[in-house]
Short mmCIF file of N, CA and C in Angstrom, two decimals:
data_model
loop_
_atom_site.label_atom_id
_atom_site.label_comp_id
_atom_site.label_asym_id
_atom_site.label_seq_id
_atom_site.Cartn_x
_atom_site.Cartn_y
_atom_site.Cartn_z
N GLN A 16 -9.49 1.33 19.60
CA GLN A 16 -8.12 0.82 19.60
C GLN A 16 -8.01 -0.32 18.59
N VAL A 17 -7.10 -0.17 17.67
CA VAL A 17 -6.92 -1.20 16.65
C VAL A 17 -6.28 -2.43 17.28
N GLN A 18 -6.88 -3.58 17.00
CA GLN A 18 -6.34 -4.84 17.50
C GLN A 18 -6.21 -5.83 16.36
N LEU A 19 -5.06 -6.43 16.27
CA LEU A 19 -4.77 -7.44 15.26
C LEU A 19 -4.19 -8.65 15.98
N VAL A 20 -4.80 -9.81 15.77
CA VAL A 20 -4.35 -11.01 16.45
C VAL A 20 -4.16 -12.12 15.43
N GLU A 21 -2.91 -12.52 15.24
CA GLU A 21 -2.59 -13.59 14.29
C GLU A 21 -2.68 -14.95 14.94
N SER A 22 -2.98 -15.94 14.12
CA SER A 22 -2.98 -17.33 14.57
C SER A 22 -2.76 -18.23 13.37
N GLY A 23 -2.54 -19.51 13.64
CA GLY A 23 -2.41 -20.48 12.56
C GLY A 23 -1.00 -20.90 12.23
N GLY A 24 -0.01 -20.28 12.88
CA GLY A 24 1.35 -20.69 12.63
C GLY A 24 1.63 -22.08 13.19
N GLY A 25 2.80 -22.60 12.86
CA GLY A 25 3.16 -23.92 13.36
C GLY A 25 4.38 -24.45 12.63
N SER A 26 4.62 -25.73 12.84
CA SER A 26 5.76 -26.40 12.20
C SER A 26 5.27 -27.35 11.13
N VAL A 27 5.83 -27.23 9.95
CA VAL A 27 5.46 -28.11 8.83
C VAL A 27 6.72 -28.54 8.10
N GLN A 28 6.57 -29.58 7.32
CA GLN A 28 7.67 -30.02 6.48
C GLN A 28 7.61 -29.29 5.14
N ALA A 29 8.76 -29.22 4.50
CA ALA A 29 8.83 -28.58 3.19
C ALA A 29 7.81 -29.21 2.24
N GLY A 30 7.15 -28.37 1.48
CA GLY A 30 6.11 -28.82 0.58
C GLY A 30 4.72 -28.75 1.18
N GLY A 31 4.65 -28.54 2.46
CA GLY A 31 3.36 -28.48 3.13
C GLY A 31 2.68 -27.13 2.98
N SER A 32 1.51 -27.03 3.62
CA SER A 32 0.71 -25.81 3.53
C SER A 32 0.27 -25.37 4.92
N LEU A 33 0.02 -24.09 5.04
CA LEU A 33 -0.54 -23.51 6.26
C LEU A 33 -1.43 -22.35 5.87
N THR A 34 -2.44 -22.10 6.70
CA THR A 34 -3.27 -20.92 6.52
C THR A 34 -3.20 -20.10 7.80
N LEU A 35 -2.74 -18.88 7.67
CA LEU A 35 -2.67 -17.96 8.80
C LEU A 35 -3.93 -17.11 8.83
N SER A 36 -4.34 -16.74 10.03
CA SER A 36 -5.50 -15.87 10.21
C SER A 36 -5.10 -14.65 11.02
N CYS A 37 -5.80 -13.57 10.77
CA CYS A 37 -5.57 -12.34 11.52
C CYS A 37 -6.94 -11.74 11.86
N GLN A 38 -7.32 -11.91 13.11
CA GLN A 38 -8.57 -11.32 13.59
C GLN A 38 -8.32 -9.84 13.82
N ASN A 39 -9.13 -9.00 13.20
CA ASN A 39 -8.90 -7.57 13.31
C ASN A 39 -10.13 -6.83 13.79
N SER A 40 -9.92 -5.79 14.57
CA SER A 40 -11.03 -5.02 15.14
C SER A 40 -10.54 -3.66 15.60
N GLY A 41 -11.50 -2.82 15.97
CA GLY A 41 -11.17 -1.55 16.60
C GLY A 41 -10.82 -0.41 15.67
N TYR A 42 -11.05 -0.57 14.37
CA TYR A 42 -10.78 0.54 13.47
C TYR A 42 -12.04 0.88 12.69
N ASP A 43 -12.07 2.12 12.22
CA ASP A 43 -13.24 2.62 11.49
C ASP A 43 -12.77 3.38 10.26
N PHE A 44 -11.88 2.73 9.50
CA PHE A 44 -11.35 3.37 8.31
C PHE A 44 -12.31 3.17 7.15
N ARG A 45 -12.60 4.24 6.44
CA ARG A 45 -13.46 4.10 5.26
C ARG A 45 -12.72 3.33 4.17
N THR A 46 -11.46 3.60 4.06
CA THR A 46 -10.61 2.84 3.15
C THR A 46 -9.38 2.38 3.92
N TYR A 47 -8.85 1.24 3.52
CA TYR A 47 -7.71 0.70 4.27
C TYR A 47 -6.90 -0.24 3.40
N CYS A 48 -5.75 -0.55 3.91
CA CYS A 48 -4.86 -1.51 3.27
C CYS A 48 -4.35 -2.44 4.36
N MET A 49 -4.49 -3.72 4.14
CA MET A 49 -4.00 -4.71 5.09
C MET A 49 -2.89 -5.53 4.44
N GLY A 50 -1.93 -5.90 5.23
CA GLY A 50 -0.82 -6.65 4.67
C GLY A 50 -0.31 -7.74 5.58
N TRP A 51 0.34 -8.71 4.97
CA TRP A 51 1.09 -9.73 5.70
C TRP A 51 2.58 -9.47 5.48
N PHE A 52 3.31 -9.59 6.57
CA PHE A 52 4.76 -9.42 6.53
C PHE A 52 5.41 -10.58 7.27
N ARG A 53 6.69 -10.73 7.07
CA ARG A 53 7.42 -11.76 7.80
C ARG A 53 8.83 -11.27 8.11
N GLN A 54 9.37 -11.87 9.17
CA GLN A 54 10.73 -11.55 9.55
C GLN A 54 11.42 -12.82 10.01
N GLY A 55 12.37 -13.27 9.20
CA GLY A 55 13.13 -14.46 9.52
C GLY A 55 14.30 -14.12 10.42
N PRO A 56 14.94 -15.14 10.98
CA PRO A 56 16.09 -14.92 11.86
C PRO A 56 17.20 -14.13 11.17
N GLY A 57 17.57 -13.02 11.76
CA GLY A 57 18.66 -12.21 11.21
C GLY A 57 18.32 -11.48 9.93
N LYS A 58 17.04 -11.44 9.60
CA LYS A 58 16.62 -10.77 8.36
C LYS A 58 15.76 -9.56 8.66
N GLU A 59 15.67 -8.69 7.68
CA GLU A 59 14.80 -7.54 7.80
C GLU A 59 13.36 -7.95 7.52
N ARG A 60 12.43 -7.24 8.10
CA ARG A 60 11.02 -7.53 7.85
C ARG A 60 10.71 -7.28 6.37
N GLU A 61 9.98 -8.22 5.76
CA GLU A 61 9.65 -8.09 4.35
C GLU A 61 8.16 -8.32 4.13
N GLY A 62 7.64 -7.67 3.11
CA GLY A 62 6.24 -7.82 2.78
C GLY A 62 5.97 -9.12 2.03
N VAL A 63 4.77 -9.66 2.26
CA VAL A 63 4.36 -10.92 1.65
C VAL A 63 3.17 -10.73 0.72
N ALA A 64 2.20 -9.94 1.17
CA ALA A 64 0.99 -9.75 0.38
C ALA A 64 0.19 -8.60 0.97
N SER A 65 -0.66 -7.99 0.14
CA SER A 65 -1.51 -6.92 0.62
C SER A 65 -2.88 -7.00 -0.05
N ILE A 66 -3.87 -6.41 0.63
CA ILE A 66 -5.22 -6.36 0.09
C ILE A 66 -5.87 -5.08 0.61
N ASN A 67 -6.61 -4.40 -0.25
CA ASN A 67 -7.26 -3.18 0.21
C ASN A 67 -8.77 -3.41 0.38
N ASN A 68 -9.46 -2.35 0.73
CA ASN A 68 -10.88 -2.49 1.03
C ASN A 68 -11.70 -2.88 -0.20
N TYR A 69 -11.14 -2.69 -1.39
CA TYR A 69 -11.83 -3.10 -2.61
C TYR A 69 -11.53 -4.57 -2.96
N GLY A 70 -10.66 -5.18 -2.18
CA GLY A 70 -10.31 -6.57 -2.45
C GLY A 70 -9.19 -6.73 -3.46
N ILE A 71 -8.54 -5.65 -3.81
CA ILE A 71 -7.42 -5.72 -4.74
C ILE A 71 -6.19 -6.24 -4.00
N THR A 72 -5.60 -7.26 -4.56
CA THR A 72 -4.45 -7.90 -3.91
C THR A 72 -3.17 -7.63 -4.69
N ARG A 73 -2.07 -7.60 -3.98
CA ARG A 73 -0.76 -7.42 -4.60
C ARG A 73 0.25 -8.26 -3.86
N TYR A 74 1.21 -8.77 -4.63
CA TYR A 74 2.25 -9.61 -4.07
C TYR A 74 3.61 -9.17 -4.60
N PRO A 75 4.62 -9.21 -3.77
CA PRO A 75 5.97 -8.99 -4.27
C PRO A 75 6.34 -10.10 -5.25
N ALA A 76 7.14 -9.79 -6.24
CA ALA A 76 7.53 -10.78 -7.24
C ALA A 76 8.23 -11.97 -6.60
N SER A 77 8.88 -11.74 -5.49
CA SER A 77 9.66 -12.79 -4.85
C SER A 77 8.79 -13.90 -4.26
N MET A 78 7.49 -13.67 -4.11
CA MET A 78 6.63 -14.68 -3.51
C MET A 78 6.30 -15.81 -4.48
N ASN A 79 6.49 -15.60 -5.77
CA ASN A 79 6.37 -16.66 -6.78
C ASN A 79 5.03 -17.38 -6.78
N GLY A 80 3.96 -16.70 -6.38
CA GLY A 80 2.63 -17.27 -6.52
C GLY A 80 2.27 -18.36 -5.54
N ARG A 81 3.07 -18.55 -4.50
CA ARG A 81 2.77 -19.62 -3.55
C ARG A 81 1.84 -19.17 -2.43
N PHE A 82 1.69 -17.87 -2.26
CA PHE A 82 0.89 -17.34 -1.17
C PHE A 82 -0.34 -16.63 -1.73
N THR A 83 -1.46 -16.71 -0.99
CA THR A 83 -2.70 -16.04 -1.39
C THR A 83 -3.29 -15.32 -0.19
N ILE A 84 -3.51 -14.03 -0.33
CA ILE A 84 -4.14 -13.24 0.72
C ILE A 84 -5.63 -13.12 0.42
N SER A 85 -6.43 -13.15 1.48
CA SER A 85 -7.87 -12.97 1.32
C SER A 85 -8.44 -12.43 2.62
N ARG A 86 -9.71 -12.04 2.57
CA ARG A 86 -10.33 -11.53 3.79
C ARG A 86 -11.79 -11.90 3.82
N ASP A 87 -12.31 -12.05 4.98
CA ASP A 87 -13.73 -12.31 5.20
C ASP A 87 -14.24 -11.19 6.09
N ASN A 88 -14.91 -10.23 5.48
CA ASN A 88 -15.37 -9.07 6.25
C ASN A 88 -16.46 -9.44 7.26
N THR A 89 -17.18 -10.51 6.99
CA THR A 89 -18.23 -10.92 7.94
C THR A 89 -17.62 -11.43 9.24
N LYS A 90 -16.38 -11.91 9.14
CA LYS A 90 -15.68 -12.43 10.32
C LYS A 90 -14.56 -11.51 10.79
N ASN A 91 -14.40 -10.37 10.12
CA ASN A 91 -13.29 -9.45 10.44
C ASN A 91 -11.96 -10.19 10.49
N THR A 92 -11.74 -11.01 9.49
CA THR A 92 -10.54 -11.85 9.50
C THR A 92 -9.81 -11.76 8.17
N LEU A 93 -8.52 -11.62 8.28
CA LEU A 93 -7.61 -11.64 7.14
C LEU A 93 -6.91 -12.99 7.13
N TYR A 94 -6.68 -13.52 5.93
CA TYR A 94 -6.05 -14.83 5.80
C TYR A 94 -4.82 -14.77 4.91
N LEU A 95 -3.94 -15.73 5.14
CA LEU A 95 -2.81 -15.94 4.23
C LEU A 95 -2.67 -17.44 4.02
N GLN A 96 -3.02 -17.89 2.82
CA GLN A 96 -2.86 -19.29 2.45
C GLN A 96 -1.46 -19.46 1.89
N MET A 97 -0.70 -20.38 2.47
CA MET A 97 0.69 -20.60 2.04
C MET A 97 0.83 -22.04 1.58
N ASN A 98 1.26 -22.22 0.35
CA ASN A 98 1.43 -23.54 -0.23
C ASN A 98 2.88 -23.79 -0.60
N ASN A 99 3.21 -25.08 -0.74
CA ASN A 99 4.56 -25.48 -1.14
C ASN A 99 5.61 -24.74 -0.31
N LEU A 100 5.45 -24.82 0.99
CA LEU A 100 6.35 -24.09 1.88
C LEU A 100 7.78 -24.61 1.79
N LYS A 101 8.72 -23.69 1.97
CA LYS A 101 10.14 -24.00 1.89
C LYS A 101 10.82 -23.60 3.20
N PRO A 102 11.95 -24.19 3.51
CA PRO A 102 12.64 -23.82 4.75
C PRO A 102 12.91 -22.32 4.84
N GLU A 103 13.13 -21.67 3.71
CA GLU A 103 13.39 -20.22 3.74
C GLU A 103 12.16 -19.39 4.07
N ASP A 104 11.00 -20.04 4.14
CA ASP A 104 9.78 -19.35 4.57
C ASP A 104 9.68 -19.28 6.09
N THR A 105 10.59 -19.93 6.77
CA THR A 105 10.60 -19.89 8.23
C THR A 105 10.76 -18.46 8.71
N ALA A 106 9.81 -18.01 9.52
CA ALA A 106 9.81 -16.62 9.97
C ALA A 106 8.66 -16.41 10.94
N MET A 107 8.70 -15.25 11.59
CA MET A 107 7.53 -14.77 12.32
C MET A 107 6.69 -14.00 11.31
N TYR A 108 5.42 -14.32 11.25
CA TYR A 108 4.52 -13.68 10.30
C TYR A 108 3.60 -12.72 11.04
N TYR A 109 3.48 -11.51 10.47
CA TYR A 109 2.69 -10.46 11.08
C TYR A 109 1.63 -9.95 10.11
N CYS A 110 0.48 -9.55 10.65
CA CYS A 110 -0.45 -8.78 9.84
C CYS A 110 -0.42 -7.33 10.31
N ALA A 111 -0.75 -6.44 9.40
CA ALA A 111 -0.70 -5.02 9.70
C ALA A 111 -1.77 -4.30 8.90
N ILE A 112 -2.12 -3.09 9.33
CA ILE A 112 -3.14 -2.32 8.64
C ILE A 112 -2.77 -0.84 8.66
N LYS A 113 -3.14 -0.15 7.60
CA LYS A 113 -3.00 1.31 7.56
C LYS A 113 -4.25 1.89 6.92
N GLU A 114 -4.55 3.11 7.25
CA GLU A 114 -5.70 3.77 6.67
C GLU A 114 -5.37 4.22 5.26
N GLY A 115 -6.38 4.14 4.39
CA GLY A 115 -6.18 4.54 3.00
C GLY A 115 -5.89 3.36 2.10
N ASP A 116 -6.45 3.35 0.91
CA ASP A 116 -6.24 2.23 -0.02
C ASP A 116 -5.27 2.57 -1.14
N GLU A 117 -4.75 3.79 -1.10
CA GLU A 117 -3.79 4.17 -2.14
C GLU A 117 -2.45 3.53 -1.85
N ARG A 118 -1.78 3.15 -2.92
CA ARG A 118 -0.47 2.53 -2.79
C ARG A 118 -0.49 1.43 -1.74
N CYS A 119 -1.38 0.49 -1.95
CA CYS A 119 -1.51 -0.63 -1.02
C CYS A 119 -0.51 -1.71 -1.40
N VAL A 120 0.71 -1.51 -0.99
CA VAL A 120 1.78 -2.46 -1.25
C VAL A 120 2.55 -2.67 0.04
N THR A 121 3.36 -3.72 0.04
CA THR A 121 4.09 -4.05 1.26
C THR A 121 5.57 -3.76 1.14
N SER A 122 5.92 -2.88 0.22
CA SER A 122 7.33 -2.59 0.00
C SER A 122 7.98 -1.84 1.15
N ASP A 123 7.18 -1.15 1.94
CA ASP A 123 7.72 -0.40 3.07
C ASP A 123 6.89 -0.69 4.30
N PHE A 124 7.40 -1.56 5.16
CA PHE A 124 6.62 -1.94 6.33
C PHE A 124 6.42 -0.75 7.28
N ARG A 125 7.28 0.24 7.17
CA ARG A 125 7.18 1.40 8.06
C ARG A 125 5.94 2.25 7.79
N ALA A 126 5.30 2.03 6.66
CA ALA A 126 4.08 2.78 6.33
C ALA A 126 2.87 2.27 7.08
N PHE A 127 3.01 1.12 7.73
CA PHE A 127 1.89 0.51 8.44
C PHE A 127 2.02 0.79 9.94
N PRO A 128 1.10 1.51 10.53
CA PRO A 128 1.23 1.87 11.94
C PRO A 128 0.70 0.85 12.94
N TYR A 129 -0.15 -0.07 12.45
CA TYR A 129 -0.78 -1.00 13.39
C TYR A 129 -0.37 -2.43 13.05
N TRP A 130 0.05 -3.17 14.10
CA TRP A 130 0.60 -4.50 13.92
C TRP A 130 0.06 -5.49 14.95
N GLY A 131 0.01 -6.74 14.54
CA GLY A 131 -0.28 -7.80 15.48
C GLY A 131 1.01 -8.27 16.14
N GLN A 132 0.87 -9.27 17.00
CA GLN A 132 2.03 -9.75 17.76
C GLN A 132 2.82 -10.80 17.00
N GLY A 133 2.24 -11.34 15.93
CA GLY A 133 2.94 -12.30 15.10
C GLY A 133 2.62 -13.74 15.43
N THR A 134 2.83 -14.60 14.46
CA THR A 134 2.68 -16.05 14.64
C THR A 134 3.84 -16.73 13.93
N GLN A 135 4.45 -17.69 14.60
CA GLN A 135 5.68 -18.31 14.10
C GLN A 135 5.36 -19.43 13.11
N VAL A 136 6.07 -19.42 12.00
CA VAL A 136 6.00 -20.49 11.01
C VAL A 136 7.40 -21.08 10.87
N THR A 137 7.49 -22.38 11.04
CA THR A 137 8.77 -23.08 10.92
C THR A 137 8.63 -24.20 9.90
N VAL A 138 9.47 -24.16 8.89
CA VAL A 138 9.42 -25.17 7.82
C VAL A 138 10.71 -25.97 7.85
N SER A 139 10.58 -27.26 8.02
CA SER A 139 11.75 -28.14 8.08
C SER A 139 11.95 -28.86 6.75
N SER A 140 13.19 -29.15 6.45
CA SER A 140 13.51 -29.81 5.17
C SER A 140 13.41 -31.32 5.29
#
């Protein structure tokens, strides 16, 4: 059973930083794609970053280089380093995984079948 558990969210002031973690287990995919997504109040879920089993990362252009995705396979943990946070980054942040490393992008959250419960990030001005 695939399990994804996010942590590290919290409240910060604009300009601050946070690192989110996603403890993952229960899958045996030879190839995979993991992603971070977020959903703000009244907004649709949007992709933030992705990484595949080869360590190839991709980011939507809208992220403007402030976020960095990484993983530590020895700890079965996915990370999202967020810098220079802005009030518009306020959202519930989720990690997700799908089998296969092809087209490892976050443009369509519906392509990811497994999700964590989310961790809240609130950025105040």
